[in-house]
Amino acid sequence: MEQCHATALKAAGMKATPKRLAILEMLEAEPGYASPEELWKRLKDRFDRLGLPTVYRNLEELSASGVLSKVIHPNRQLYYYFCSNREHHHHFVCLSCRKVEDIPACGIEALEQEVTRRNGGKVLSHILQLNGLCGGCADNGEIR
Amino acid sequence: MEQCHATALKAAGMKATPKRLAILEMLEAEPGYASPEELWKRLKDRFDRLGLPTVYRNLEELSASGVLSKVIHPNRQLYYYFCSNREHHHHFVCLSCRKVEDIPACGIEALEQEVTRRNGGKVLSHILQLNGLCGGCADNGEIR
DNA sequence: CTCTAAATAGAAATGATTTCGTTTTAGAAT
DNA sequence: ATTCTAAAACGAAATCATTTCTATTTAGAG
Ligand SMILES: [Mn+2]
Ligand SMILES: [Mn+2]
Ligand SMILES: [Zn+2]
Ligand SMILES: [Zn+2]
């Protein structure tokens, strides 16, 4: 598993530093998304020195290289999660417990073609995310 | 037209203040999305006193009540645009010239049902946005 | 016209995120 | 194993978009 992370980092052209591996490991164990500061607080114990900027920087780099994904959160702060599904897909995120669930086919390719056909131009990226309450949280009733 | 805005505000339970109307008017004339500060700089001329917090507050309130829409921008700053299409739909936004184009049917309702069927839970909202270069900008070649 | 809740001003605070100059380190090369 | 260097990390400080706060003004109902 950790070997797997080292490989993924190498494939992304990034050095496999202990801190990077720890960030990936922690986020992989996480059932949902997490903020840079939360991860930092929990990782500090495992290193005599670990700066918050380092966590920010790594999360952003890992997200840029596709190893991690970012949540679009209503509060506009940064959150990241680990998803091992390497196919193109999207997510349903629970705003209460932060669980992230895969959404299978997104059907956006057809939408892209339609937009391009009608208006011209070029679609560079798309955002598709469902926000809500997961099964467990919906049963409980309310937002955390 | 301005009467129309006053009506929309009343329908949203908001007072039709001159500044609100001016914000709506300016954003409606805008071909794309704009930032609070940009709007503020341009509106300042028309009022002897106009605070930037007022612009921020109004844009957020107008967006919350559905009169305006918000852009999810890669730089994570706030941008708003005016869209008179009152049907449920989404947008293609040009990251170069900021033009906003409607995307017709989004087909997300089916996706919501599928997610709910598989995992339970409740979808509260969804985000769907295409980012790219509009026809004009794609022809020119590059990002502004 | 009065009255009051809502809206605004404007200065100040906020705080998540980024920057920067220095120090350390991963990993390729020898 | 040792050397070397670009990449990574440190961490204090800066940034700056956004929000908060209190006093003042105003829209619009009655
Ligand atoms: Mn996934
Ligand atoms: Mn629209
Ligand atoms: Zn949940
Ligand atoms: Zn454009």
mmCIF file with all atom_site columns, C-alpha atoms (C1' of nucleotides) in Angstrom, chain C residues 12-29:
data_model
loop_
_atom_site.group_PDB
_atom_site.id
_atom_site.type_symbol
_atom_site.label_atom_id
_atom_site.label_alt_id
_atom_site.label_comp_id
_atom_site.label_asym_id
_atom_site.label_entity_id
_atom_site.label_seq_id
_atom_site.pdbx_PDB_ins_code
_atom_site.Cartn_x
_atom_site.Cartn_y
_atom_site.Cartn_z
_atom_site.occupancy
_atom_site.B_iso_or_equiv
_atom_site.pdbx_formal_charge
_atom_site.auth_seq_id
_atom_site.auth_comp_id
_atom_site.auth_asym_id
_atom_site.auth_atom_id
_atom_site.pdbx_PDB_model_num
ATOM 1  C "C1'" . DA C 1 12 ? -11.286 47.493 11.899  1.00 0.00 ? 12 DA C "C1'" 1
ATOM 2  C "C1'" . DA C 1 13 ? -10.726 42.608 12.475  1.00 0.00 ? 13 DA C "C1'" 1
ATOM 3  C "C1'" . DT C 1 14 ? -10.339 38.124 10.697  1.00 0.00 ? 14 DT C "C1'" 1
ATOM 4  C "C1'" . DG C 1 15 ? -8.086  34.037 9.473   1.00 0.00 ? 15 DG C "C1'" 1
ATOM 5  C "C1'" . DA C 1 16 ? -7.356  30.859 5.870   1.00 0.00 ? 16 DA C "C1'" 1
ATOM 6  C "C1'" . DT C 1 17 ? -3.831  30.666 2.693   1.00 0.00 ? 17 DT C "C1'" 1
ATOM 7  C "C1'" . DT C 1 18 ? 0.540   32.126 0.639   1.00 0.00 ? 18 DT C "C1'" 1
ATOM 8  C "C1'" . DT C 1 19 ? 5.137   34.031 0.443   1.00 0.00 ? 19 DT C "C1'" 1
ATOM 9  C "C1'" . DC C 1 20 ? 9.932   34.163 1.272   1.00 0.00 ? 20 DC C "C1'" 1
ATOM 10 C "C1'" . DG C 1 21 ? 14.695  33.421 2.621   1.00 0.00 ? 21 DG C "C1'" 1
ATOM 11 C "C1'" . DT C 1 22 ? 16.975  29.725 4.809   1.00 0.00 ? 22 DT C "C1'" 1
ATOM 12 C "C1'" . DT C 1 23 ? 17.854  24.962 5.825   1.00 0.00 ? 23 DT C "C1'" 1
ATOM 13 C "C1'" . DT C 1 24 ? 17.239  20.138 4.962   1.00 0.00 ? 24 DT C "C1'" 1
ATOM 14 C "C1'" . DT C 1 25 ? 16.770  16.062 2.144   1.00 0.00 ? 25 DT C "C1'" 1
ATOM 15 C "C1'" . DA C 1 26 ? 15.612  12.510 -1.619  1.00 0.00 ? 26 DA C "C1'" 1
ATOM 16 C "C1'" . DG C 1 27 ? 17.560  10.232 -4.853  1.00 0.00 ? 27 DG C "C1'" 1
ATOM 17 C "C1'" . DA C 1 28 ? 20.494  10.382 -8.981  1.00 0.00 ? 28 DA C "C1'" 1
ATOM 18 C "C1'" . DA C 1 29 ? 25.240  10.265 -10.143 1.00 0.00 ? 29 DA C "C1'" 1
#
